[in-house]
mmCIF file with all atom_site columns, C-alpha atoms in Angstrom:
data_model
loop_
_atom_site.group_PDB
_atom_site.id
_atom_site.type_symbol
_atom_site.label_atom_id
_atom_site.label_alt_id
_atom_site.label_comp_id
_atom_site.label_asym_id
_atom_site.label_entity_id
_atom_site.label_seq_id
_atom_site.pdbx_PDB_ins_code
_atom_site.Cartn_x
_atom_site.Cartn_y
_atom_site.Cartn_z
_atom_site.occupancy
_atom_site.B_iso_or_equiv
_atom_site.pdbx_formal_charge
_atom_site.auth_seq_id
_atom_site.auth_comp_id
_atom_site.auth_asym_id
_atom_site.auth_atom_id
_atom_site.pdbx_PDB_model_num
ATOM 1   C CA . MET A 1 1   ? 83.007  81.765  132.897 1.00 0.00 ? 1   MET A CA 1
ATOM 2   C CA . ALA A 1 2   ? 82.224  80.547  129.377 1.00 0.00 ? 2   ALA A CA 1
ATOM 3   C CA . SER A 1 3   ? 81.851  84.146  128.218 1.00 0.00 ? 3   SER A CA 1
ATOM 4   C CA . THR A 1 4   ? 85.242  85.018  129.672 1.00 0.00 ? 4   THR A CA 1
ATOM 5   C CA . ASP A 1 5   ? 86.841  82.050  127.948 1.00 0.00 ? 5   ASP A CA 1
ATOM 6   C CA . ALA A 1 6   ? 85.221  83.024  124.633 1.00 0.00 ? 6   ALA A CA 1
ATOM 7   C CA . SER A 1 7   ? 86.485  86.578  124.978 1.00 0.00 ? 7   SER A CA 1
ATOM 8   C CA . ALA A 1 8   ? 89.972  85.304  125.704 1.00 0.00 ? 8   ALA A CA 1
ATOM 9   C CA . ASP A 1 9   ? 89.824  83.026  122.667 1.00 0.00 ? 9   ASP A CA 1
ATOM 10  C CA . ASP A 1 10  ? 88.669  85.909  120.465 1.00 0.00 ? 10  ASP A CA 1
ATOM 11  C CA . ALA A 1 11  ? 91.470  88.111  121.744 1.00 0.00 ? 11  ALA A CA 1
ATOM 12  C CA . ALA A 1 12  ? 94.036  85.385  121.105 1.00 0.00 ? 12  ALA A CA 1
ATOM 13  C CA . THR A 1 13  ? 92.708  84.851  117.578 1.00 0.00 ? 13  THR A CA 1
ATOM 14  C CA . THR A 1 14  ? 92.814  88.580  116.839 1.00 0.00 ? 14  THR A CA 1
ATOM 15  C CA . SER A 1 15  ? 96.345  88.823  118.194 1.00 0.00 ? 15  SER A CA 1
ATOM 16  C CA . ALA A 1 16  ? 97.503  85.850  116.131 1.00 0.00 ? 16  ALA A CA 1
ATOM 17  C CA . LEU A 1 17  ? 95.921  87.318  112.994 1.00 0.00 ? 17  LEU A CA 1
ATOM 18  C CA . ALA A 1 18  ? 97.564  90.702  113.564 1.00 0.00 ? 18  ALA A CA 1
ATOM 19  C CA . SER A 1 19  ? 100.935 89.041  114.172 1.00 0.00 ? 19  SER A CA 1
ATOM 20  C CA . ARG A 1 20  ? 100.737 86.994  110.980 1.00 0.00 ? 20  ARG A CA 1
ATOM 21  C CA . VAL A 1 21  ? 99.633  89.983  108.884 1.00 0.00 ? 21  VAL A CA 1
ATOM 22  C CA . ALA A 1 22  ? 102.524 92.018  110.299 1.00 0.00 ? 22  ALA A CA 1
ATOM 23  C CA . GLN A 1 23  ? 104.982 89.207  109.539 1.00 0.00 ? 23  GLN A CA 1
ATOM 24  C CA . LEU A 1 24  ? 103.742 88.780  105.985 1.00 0.00 ? 24  LEU A CA 1
ATOM 25  C CA . SER A 1 25  ? 103.625 92.505  105.251 1.00 0.00 ? 25  SER A CA 1
ATOM 26  C CA . THR A 1 26  ? 107.188 92.990  106.494 1.00 0.00 ? 26  THR A CA 1
ATOM 27  C CA . PHE A 1 27  ? 108.491 90.087  104.439 1.00 0.00 ? 27  PHE A CA 1
ATOM 28  C CA . ALA A 1 28  ? 106.611 91.223  101.333 1.00 0.00 ? 28  ALA A CA 1
ATOM 29  C CA . ALA A 1 29  ? 107.680 94.857  101.682 1.00 0.00 ? 29  ALA A CA 1
ATOM 30  C CA . LEU A 1 30  ? 111.346 93.987  102.142 1.00 0.00 ? 30  LEU A CA 1
ATOM 31  C CA . GLY A 1 31  ? 111.208 91.615  99.189  1.00 0.00 ? 31  GLY A CA 1
ATOM 32  C CA . THR A 1 32  ? 109.519 94.197  96.984  1.00 0.00 ? 32  THR A CA 1
ATOM 33  C CA . LEU A 1 33  ? 112.031 96.917  97.780  1.00 0.00 ? 33  LEU A CA 1
ATOM 34  C CA . SER A 1 34  ? 114.984 94.553  97.339  1.00 0.00 ? 34  SER A CA 1
ATOM 35  C CA . CYS A 1 35  ? 113.737 93.288  93.970  1.00 0.00 ? 35  CYS A CA 1
ATOM 36  C CA . THR A 1 36  ? 112.937 96.842  92.868  1.00 0.00 ? 36  THR A CA 1
ATOM 37  C CA . GLN A 1 37  ? 116.444 97.974  93.698  1.00 0.00 ? 37  GLN A CA 1
ATOM 38  C CA . ASN A 1 38  ? 118.049 95.082  91.832  1.00 0.00 ? 38  ASN A CA 1
ATOM 39  C CA . VAL A 1 39  ? 115.883 95.475  88.732  1.00 0.00 ? 39  VAL A CA 1
ATOM 40  C CA . THR A 1 40  ? 116.305 99.260  88.683  1.00 0.00 ? 40  THR A CA 1
ATOM 41  C CA . HIS A 1 41  ? 120.081 98.935  88.864  1.00 0.00 ? 41  HIS A CA 1
ATOM 42  C CA . THR A 1 42  ? 120.037 96.350  86.072  1.00 0.00 ? 42  THR A CA 1
ATOM 43  C CA . VAL A 1 43  ? 118.057 98.679  83.812  1.00 0.00 ? 43  VAL A CA 1
ATOM 44  C CA . LEU A 1 44  ? 120.169 101.730 84.602  1.00 0.00 ? 44  LEU A CA 1
ATOM 45  C CA . ARG A 1 45  ? 123.386 99.833  83.911  1.00 0.00 ? 45  ARG A CA 1
ATOM 46  C CA . SER A 1 46  ? 121.994 99.192  80.438  1.00 0.00 ? 46  SER A CA 1
ATOM 47  C CA . ILE A 1 47  ? 120.446 102.549 79.519  1.00 0.00 ? 47  ILE A CA 1
ATOM 48  C CA . GLY A 1 48  ? 121.672 104.884 82.258  1.00 0.00 ? 48  GLY A CA 1
ATOM 49  C CA . SER A 1 49  ? 124.325 106.473 80.078  1.00 0.00 ? 49  SER A CA 1
ATOM 50  C CA . ILE A 1 50  ? 121.740 107.589 77.515  1.00 0.00 ? 50  ILE A CA 1
ATOM 51  C CA . GLU A 1 51  ? 121.186 111.312 77.981  1.00 0.00 ? 51  GLU A CA 1
ATOM 52  C CA . SER A 1 52  ? 117.390 111.276 78.211  1.00 0.00 ? 52  SER A CA 1
ATOM 53  C CA . THR A 1 53  ? 117.209 108.425 80.741  1.00 0.00 ? 53  THR A CA 1
ATOM 54  C CA . GLU A 1 54  ? 115.362 109.412 83.947  1.00 0.00 ? 54  GLU A CA 1
ATOM 55  C CA . PRO A 1 55  ? 116.557 107.315 86.925  1.00 0.00 ? 55  PRO A CA 1
ATOM 56  C CA . ASP A 1 56  ? 113.645 108.482 89.107  1.00 0.00 ? 56  ASP A CA 1
ATOM 57  C CA . LEU A 1 57  ? 111.186 107.406 86.425  1.00 0.00 ? 57  LEU A CA 1
ATOM 58  C CA . VAL A 1 58  ? 112.791 103.970 86.199  1.00 0.00 ? 58  VAL A CA 1
ATOM 59  C CA . ALA A 1 59  ? 112.661 103.567 89.986  1.00 0.00 ? 59  ALA A CA 1
ATOM 60  C CA . GLU A 1 60  ? 109.041 104.708 90.311  1.00 0.00 ? 60  GLU A CA 1
ATOM 61  C CA . GLU A 1 61  ? 107.760 102.561 87.458  1.00 0.00 ? 61  GLU A CA 1
ATOM 62  C CA . THR A 1 62  ? 109.622 99.532  88.765  1.00 0.00 ? 62  THR A CA 1
ATOM 63  C CA . LEU A 1 63  ? 108.368 99.975  92.326  1.00 0.00 ? 63  LEU A CA 1
ATOM 64  C CA . CYS A 1 64  ? 104.761 100.378 91.166  1.00 0.00 ? 64  CYS A CA 1
ATOM 65  C CA . LEU A 1 65  ? 105.110 97.285  88.984  1.00 0.00 ? 65  LEU A CA 1
ATOM 66  C CA . LEU A 1 66  ? 106.581 95.161  91.758  1.00 0.00 ? 66  LEU A CA 1
ATOM 67  C CA . ALA A 1 67  ? 104.222 96.414  94.454  1.00 0.00 ? 67  ALA A CA 1
ATOM 68  C CA . THR A 1 68  ? 101.320 95.306  92.255  1.00 0.00 ? 68  THR A CA 1
ATOM 69  C CA . VAL A 1 69  ? 102.923 91.946  91.435  1.00 0.00 ? 69  VAL A CA 1
ATOM 70  C CA . THR A 1 70  ? 103.579 91.365  95.138  1.00 0.00 ? 70  THR A CA 1
ATOM 71  C CA . ALA A 1 71  ? 100.069 92.327  96.197  1.00 0.00 ? 71  ALA A CA 1
ATOM 72  C CA . ARG A 1 72  ? 98.465  90.034  93.623  1.00 0.00 ? 72  ARG A CA 1
ATOM 73  C CA . ALA A 1 73  ? 100.752 87.103  94.466  1.00 0.00 ? 73  ALA A CA 1
ATOM 74  C CA . VAL A 1 74  ? 100.136 87.484  98.200  1.00 0.00 ? 74  VAL A CA 1
ATOM 75  C CA . ALA A 1 75  ? 96.373  87.721  97.714  1.00 0.00 ? 75  ALA A CA 1
ATOM 76  C CA . VAL A 1 76  ? 96.350  84.520  95.677  1.00 0.00 ? 76  VAL A CA 1
ATOM 77  C CA . GLY A 1 77  ? 98.542  82.812  98.261  1.00 0.00 ? 77  GLY A CA 1
ATOM 78  C CA . LEU A 1 78  ? 96.062  83.782  100.970 1.00 0.00 ? 78  LEU A CA 1
ATOM 79  C CA . ARG A 1 79  ? 92.965  82.764  99.018  1.00 0.00 ? 79  ARG A CA 1
ATOM 80  C CA . ALA A 1 80  ? 92.053  80.297  101.774 1.00 0.00 ? 80  ALA A CA 1
ATOM 81  C CA . GLU A 1 81  ? 92.464  83.088  104.365 1.00 0.00 ? 81  GLU A CA 1
ATOM 82  C CA . PRO A 1 82  ? 90.429  85.986  102.935 1.00 0.00 ? 82  PRO A CA 1
ATOM 83  C CA . GLU A 1 83  ? 90.634  88.118  106.088 1.00 0.00 ? 83  GLU A CA 1
ATOM 84  C CA . GLN A 1 84  ? 94.407  88.221  105.812 1.00 0.00 ? 84  GLN A CA 1
ATOM 85  C CA . ALA A 1 85  ? 94.287  88.825  102.065 1.00 0.00 ? 85  ALA A CA 1
ATOM 86  C CA . GLU A 1 86  ? 91.872  91.733  102.512 1.00 0.00 ? 86  GLU A CA 1
ATOM 87  C CA . ALA A 1 87  ? 94.172  93.246  105.120 1.00 0.00 ? 87  ALA A CA 1
ATOM 88  C CA . LEU A 1 88  ? 97.391  92.816  103.179 1.00 0.00 ? 88  LEU A CA 1
ATOM 89  C CA . GLU A 1 89  ? 96.639  93.492  99.520  1.00 0.00 ? 89  GLU A CA 1
ATOM 90  C CA . PRO A 1 90  ? 95.709  97.199  99.844  1.00 0.00 ? 90  PRO A CA 1
ATOM 91  C CA . VAL A 1 91  ? 98.663  97.813  102.163 1.00 0.00 ? 91  VAL A CA 1
ATOM 92  C CA . LEU A 1 92  ? 101.103 96.360  99.635  1.00 0.00 ? 92  LEU A CA 1
ATOM 93  C CA . LEU A 1 93  ? 99.557  98.366  96.821  1.00 0.00 ? 93  LEU A CA 1
ATOM 94  C CA . ARG A 1 94  ? 100.296 101.498 98.862  1.00 0.00 ? 94  ARG A CA 1
ATOM 95  C CA . LEU A 1 95  ? 103.978 100.666 99.224  1.00 0.00 ? 95  LEU A CA 1
ATOM 96  C CA . PRO A 1 96  ? 105.204 103.102 96.510  1.00 0.00 ? 96  PRO A CA 1
ATOM 97  C CA . PHE A 1 97  ? 103.352 105.935 98.259  1.00 0.00 ? 97  PHE A CA 1
ATOM 98  C CA . GLN A 1 98  ? 104.709 105.008 101.680 1.00 0.00 ? 98  GLN A CA 1
ATOM 99  C CA . TYR A 1 99  ? 108.238 104.799 100.328 1.00 0.00 ? 99  TYR A CA 1
ATOM 100 C CA . ARG A 1 100 ? 108.015 108.221 98.707  1.00 0.00 ? 100 ARG A CA 1
ATOM 101 C CA . ASP A 1 101 ? 106.462 109.661 101.870 1.00 0.00 ? 101 ASP A CA 1
ATOM 102 C CA . TYR A 1 102 ? 109.461 108.354 103.776 1.00 0.00 ? 102 TYR A CA 1
ATOM 103 C CA . LEU A 1 103 ? 111.960 109.866 101.350 1.00 0.00 ? 103 LEU A CA 1
ATOM 104 C CA . ILE A 1 104 ? 110.226 113.245 101.312 1.00 0.00 ? 104 ILE A CA 1
ATOM 105 C CA . GLY A 1 105 ? 109.660 113.217 105.066 1.00 0.00 ? 105 GLY A CA 1
ATOM 106 C CA . HIS A 1 106 ? 113.321 112.436 105.654 1.00 0.00 ? 106 HIS A CA 1
ATOM 107 C CA . ALA A 1 107 ? 114.328 115.341 103.418 1.00 0.00 ? 107 ALA A CA 1
ATOM 108 C CA . MET A 1 108 ? 111.917 117.667 105.254 1.00 0.00 ? 108 MET A CA 1
ATOM 109 C CA . VAL A 1 109 ? 113.436 116.776 108.617 1.00 0.00 ? 109 VAL A CA 1
ATOM 110 C CA . GLU A 1 110 ? 117.026 116.854 107.392 1.00 0.00 ? 110 GLU A CA 1
ATOM 111 C CA . GLU A 1 111 ? 116.678 120.158 105.545 1.00 0.00 ? 111 GLU A CA 1
ATOM 112 C CA . GLU A 1 112 ? 114.132 121.642 107.985 1.00 0.00 ? 112 GLU A CA 1
ATOM 113 C CA . ASP A 1 113 ? 112.019 122.624 105.001 1.00 0.00 ? 113 ASP A CA 1
ATOM 114 C CA . PRO A 1 114 ? 108.252 122.014 105.438 1.00 0.00 ? 114 PRO A CA 1
ATOM 115 C CA . ASP A 1 115 ? 107.622 123.338 101.919 1.00 0.00 ? 115 ASP A CA 1
ATOM 116 C CA . LEU A 1 116 ? 108.859 119.992 100.590 1.00 0.00 ? 116 LEU A CA 1
ATOM 117 C CA . ALA A 1 117 ? 105.433 118.612 101.547 1.00 0.00 ? 117 ALA A CA 1
ATOM 118 C CA . ALA A 1 118 ? 104.067 120.209 98.378  1.00 0.00 ? 118 ALA A CA 1
ATOM 119 C CA . THR A 1 119 ? 106.541 118.116 96.395  1.00 0.00 ? 119 THR A CA 1
ATOM 120 C CA . GLY A 1 120 ? 105.147 115.077 98.151  1.00 0.00 ? 120 GLY A CA 1
ATOM 121 C CA . GLU A 1 121 ? 101.661 115.792 96.831  1.00 0.00 ? 121 GLU A CA 1
ATOM 122 C CA . ALA A 1 122 ? 102.953 116.073 93.275  1.00 0.00 ? 122 ALA A CA 1
ATOM 123 C CA . VAL A 1 123 ? 104.807 112.782 93.627  1.00 0.00 ? 123 VAL A CA 1
ATOM 124 C CA . ARG A 1 124 ? 101.709 111.018 94.962  1.00 0.00 ? 124 ARG A CA 1
ATOM 125 C CA . GLU A 1 125 ? 99.641  112.213 92.015  1.00 0.00 ? 125 GLU A CA 1
ATOM 126 C CA . ARG A 1 126 ? 102.273 110.899 89.630  1.00 0.00 ? 126 ARG A CA 1
ATOM 127 C CA . LEU A 1 127 ? 102.494 107.571 91.426  1.00 0.00 ? 127 LEU A CA 1
ATOM 128 C CA . ALA A 1 128 ? 98.706  107.203 91.439  1.00 0.00 ? 128 ALA A CA 1
ATOM 129 C CA . LYS A 1 129 ? 98.657  107.212 87.623  1.00 0.00 ? 129 LYS A CA 1
ATOM 130 C CA . LYS A 1 130 ? 101.426 104.636 87.423  1.00 0.00 ? 130 LYS A CA 1
ATOM 131 C CA . GLN A 1 131 ? 99.795  102.448 90.058  1.00 0.00 ? 131 GLN A CA 1
ATOM 132 C CA . ARG A 1 132 ? 96.441  102.467 88.268  1.00 0.00 ? 132 ARG A CA 1
ATOM 133 C CA . PHE A 1 133 ? 98.199  101.375 85.084  1.00 0.00 ? 133 PHE A CA 1
ATOM 134 C CA . TYR A 1 134 ? 99.774  98.289  86.681  1.00 0.00 ? 134 TYR A CA 1
ATOM 135 C CA . GLU A 1 135 ? 96.710  97.377  88.720  1.00 0.00 ? 135 GLU A CA 1
ATOM 136 C CA . THR A 1 136 ? 94.717  97.338  85.474  1.00 0.00 ? 136 THR A CA 1
ATOM 137 C CA . HIS A 1 137 ? 97.217  95.061  83.760  1.00 0.00 ? 137 HIS A CA 1
ATOM 138 C CA . PHE A 1 138 ? 97.537  92.691  86.740  1.00 0.00 ? 138 PHE A CA 1
ATOM 139 C CA . PRO A 1 139 ? 93.884  91.958  87.677  1.00 0.00 ? 139 PRO A CA 1
ATOM 140 C CA . GLU A 1 140 ? 92.757  91.009  91.154  1.00 0.00 ? 140 GLU A CA 1
ATOM 141 C CA . GLY A 1 141 ? 92.587  87.302  91.887  1.00 0.00 ? 141 GLY A CA 1
ATOM 142 C CA . GLN A 1 142 ? 95.135  86.297  89.245  1.00 0.00 ? 142 GLN A CA 1
ATOM 143 C CA . PHE A 1 143 ? 98.674  85.160  89.979  1.00 0.00 ? 143 PHE A CA 1
ATOM 144 C CA . PRO A 1 144 ? 101.275 87.080  87.916  1.00 0.00 ? 144 PRO A CA 1
ATOM 145 C CA . GLY A 1 145 ? 102.991 84.037  86.465  1.00 0.00 ? 145 GLY A CA 1
ATOM 146 C CA . PRO A 1 146 ? 105.863 83.854  83.961  1.00 0.00 ? 146 PRO A CA 1
ATOM 147 C CA . ARG A 1 147 ? 103.721 84.301  80.850  1.00 0.00 ? 147 ARG A CA 1
ATOM 148 C CA . ALA A 1 148 ? 101.714 87.228  82.223  1.00 0.00 ? 148 ALA A CA 1
ATOM 149 C CA . LEU A 1 149 ? 104.882 88.883  83.483  1.00 0.00 ? 149 LEU A CA 1
ATOM 150 C CA . GLY A 1 150 ? 106.571 88.387  80.129  1.00 0.00 ? 150 GLY A CA 1
ATOM 151 C CA . ASP A 1 151 ? 103.741 90.212  78.382  1.00 0.00 ? 151 ASP A CA 1
ATOM 152 C CA . LYS A 1 152 ? 103.444 93.049  80.890  1.00 0.00 ? 152 LYS A CA 1
ATOM 153 C CA . LEU A 1 153 ? 107.164 93.581  81.271  1.00 0.00 ? 153 LEU A CA 1
ATOM 154 C CA . GLU A 1 154 ? 107.260 94.688  77.644  1.00 0.00 ? 154 GLU A CA 1
ATOM 155 C CA . LEU A 1 155 ? 104.906 97.517  78.590  1.00 0.00 ? 155 LEU A CA 1
ATOM 156 C CA . TRP A 1 156 ? 107.042 98.366  81.618  1.00 0.00 ? 156 TRP A CA 1
ATOM 157 C CA . MET A 1 157 ? 110.221 98.326  79.508  1.00 0.00 ? 157 MET A CA 1
ATOM 158 C CA . GLY A 1 158 ? 108.639 100.750 77.068  1.00 0.00 ? 158 GLY A CA 1
ATOM 159 C CA . ARG A 1 159 ? 107.644 103.083 79.900  1.00 0.00 ? 159 ARG A CA 1
ATOM 160 C CA . VAL A 1 160 ? 111.082 103.200 81.550  1.00 0.00 ? 160 VAL A CA 1
ATOM 161 C CA . SER A 1 161 ? 113.071 103.548 78.313  1.00 0.00 ? 161 SER A CA 1
ATOM 162 C CA . PRO A 1 162 ? 114.025 106.931 76.858  1.00 0.00 ? 162 PRO A CA 1
ATOM 163 C CA . PRO A 1 163 ? 112.558 107.676 73.421  1.00 0.00 ? 163 PRO A CA 1
ATOM 164 C CA . GLY A 1 164 ? 114.360 106.970 70.186  1.00 0.00 ? 164 GLY A CA 1
ATOM 165 C CA . LEU A 1 165 ? 116.162 103.740 71.103  1.00 0.00 ? 165 LEU A CA 1
ATOM 166 C CA . PRO A 1 166 ? 117.043 101.562 68.087  1.00 0.00 ? 166 PRO A CA 1
ATOM 167 C CA . THR A 1 167 ? 115.664 98.383  69.708  1.00 0.00 ? 167 THR A CA 1
ATOM 168 C CA . THR A 1 168 ? 112.135 97.411  70.745  1.00 0.00 ? 168 THR A CA 1
ATOM 169 C CA . PRO A 1 169 ? 111.104 96.856  74.384  1.00 0.00 ? 169 PRO A CA 1
ATOM 170 C CA . GLN A 1 170 ? 110.883 93.122  73.646  1.00 0.00 ? 170 GLN A CA 1
ATOM 171 C CA . GLU A 1 171 ? 114.435 93.073  72.299  1.00 0.00 ? 171 GLU A CA 1
ATOM 172 C CA . ARG A 1 172 ? 115.734 95.007  75.304  1.00 0.00 ? 172 ARG A CA 1
ATOM 173 C CA . LEU A 1 173 ? 114.004 92.588  77.687  1.00 0.00 ? 173 LEU A CA 1
ATOM 174 C CA . GLN A 1 174 ? 115.729 89.657  76.009  1.00 0.00 ? 174 GLN A CA 1
ATOM 175 C CA . GLU A 1 175 ? 119.076 91.318  76.688  1.00 0.00 ? 175 GLU A CA 1
ATOM 176 C CA . LEU A 1 176 ? 118.390 92.176  80.344  1.00 0.00 ? 176 LEU A CA 1
ATOM 177 C CA . PRO A 1 177 ? 118.196 89.618  83.193  1.00 0.00 ? 177 PRO A CA 1
ATOM 178 C CA . VAL A 1 178 ? 115.014 91.015  84.776  1.00 0.00 ? 178 VAL A CA 1
ATOM 179 C CA . HIS A 1 179 ? 112.265 88.536  83.882  1.00 0.00 ? 179 HIS A CA 1
ATOM 180 C CA . ALA A 1 180 ? 113.624 85.604  85.912  1.00 0.00 ? 180 ALA A CA 1
ATOM 181 C CA . PRO A 1 181 ? 114.224 87.586  89.154  1.00 0.00 ? 181 PRO A CA 1
ATOM 182 C CA . ILE A 1 182 ? 110.707 89.059  89.058  1.00 0.00 ? 182 ILE A CA 1
ATOM 183 C CA . VAL A 1 183 ? 109.166 85.634  88.399  1.00 0.00 ? 183 VAL A CA 1
ATOM 184 C CA . ALA A 1 184 ? 111.181 84.224  91.299  1.00 0.00 ? 184 ALA A CA 1
ATOM 185 C CA . HIS A 1 185 ? 109.993 87.077  93.514  1.00 0.00 ? 185 HIS A CA 1
ATOM 186 C CA . ALA A 1 186 ? 106.335 86.437  92.663  1.00 0.00 ? 186 ALA A CA 1
ATOM 187 C CA . LYS A 1 187 ? 106.700 82.691  93.260  1.00 0.00 ? 187 LYS A CA 1
ATOM 188 C CA . LEU A 1 188 ? 108.411 83.294  96.602  1.00 0.00 ? 188 LEU A CA 1
ATOM 189 C CA . MET A 1 189 ? 105.621 85.631  97.733  1.00 0.00 ? 189 MET A CA 1
ATOM 190 C CA . LEU A 1 190 ? 103.053 82.981  96.773  1.00 0.00 ? 190 LEU A CA 1
ATOM 191 C CA . ALA A 1 191 ? 104.887 80.179  98.553  1.00 0.00 ? 191 ALA A CA 1
ATOM 192 C CA . TYR A 1 192 ? 105.635 82.201  101.672 1.00 0.00 ? 192 TYR A CA 1
ATOM 193 C CA . THR A 1 193 ? 102.034 83.241  102.178 1.00 0.00 ? 193 THR A CA 1
ATOM 194 C CA . ARG A 1 194 ? 100.759 79.709  101.565 1.00 0.00 ? 194 ARG A CA 1
ATOM 195 C CA . GLN A 1 195 ? 103.250 78.004  103.848 1.00 0.00 ? 195 GLN A CA 1
ATOM 196 C CA . GLY A 1 196 ? 103.853 80.685  106.445 1.00 0.00 ? 196 GLY A CA 1
ATOM 197 C CA . GLY A 1 197 ? 107.589 80.479  105.865 1.00 0.00 ? 197 GLY A CA 1
ATOM 198 C CA . LEU A 1 198 ? 110.278 79.786  103.295 1.00 0.00 ? 198 LEU A CA 1
ATOM 199 C CA . PRO A 1 199 ? 109.592 76.950  100.846 1.00 0.00 ? 199 PRO A CA 1
ATOM 200 C CA . GLY A 1 200 ? 110.754 73.682  102.404 1.00 0.00 ? 200 GLY A CA 1
ATOM 201 C CA . ASP A 1 201 ? 111.466 75.299  105.787 1.00 0.00 ? 201 ASP A CA 1
ATOM 202 C CA . THR A 1 202 ? 110.308 72.985  108.587 1.00 0.00 ? 202 THR A CA 1
ATOM 203 C CA . SER A 1 203 ? 111.996 74.847  111.452 1.00 0.00 ? 203 SER A CA 1
ATOM 204 C CA . ASP A 1 204 ? 109.986 76.143  114.397 1.00 0.00 ? 204 ASP A CA 1
ATOM 205 C CA . ASP A 1 205 ? 109.957 79.922  114.552 1.00 0.00 ? 205 ASP A CA 1
ATOM 206 C CA . THR A 1 206 ? 109.675 79.755  118.320 1.00 0.00 ? 206 THR A CA 1
#
């Protein structure tokens, strides 16, 4: 009987862990994509009319940046729950690849063109380079706070900007409202993972 009870307890614990990881990953993914969209639109409104601007480049760089920021913030928020952190961080770092797989897969189905899969491989190779760049600049175990984000966003701004602009990446960042929303996003991810809900929310999910 004791063995049966232990097995039931283990199953309940595993189920609860899986449910929480699913909840956190969904929240984090939606937040990352929403913030990416907002920041990308902000940048393109500023430099989109410049002939050499590449909207796809801006979107990819921004998604890789924010996926990394999200993953690091969530991992720090779950420092007291390492099993959940180990499950979530690599999944969130793969978000740019999953998003591109969705876009390419959708196009393959809609256009009935399986040859688009080769395009998917090229995109993944390109994303892998971008992702490695941001993972290097946002180390594991460190929360991407306002100061760190301020420094690294200059690098990001330089990477998304077309060549030959008369202003520096730092000057362009000062003109664009992107630092505060990304800081807010990182802080929300940290708070949500620590508290299991929105900051200050005392409601019962059930």
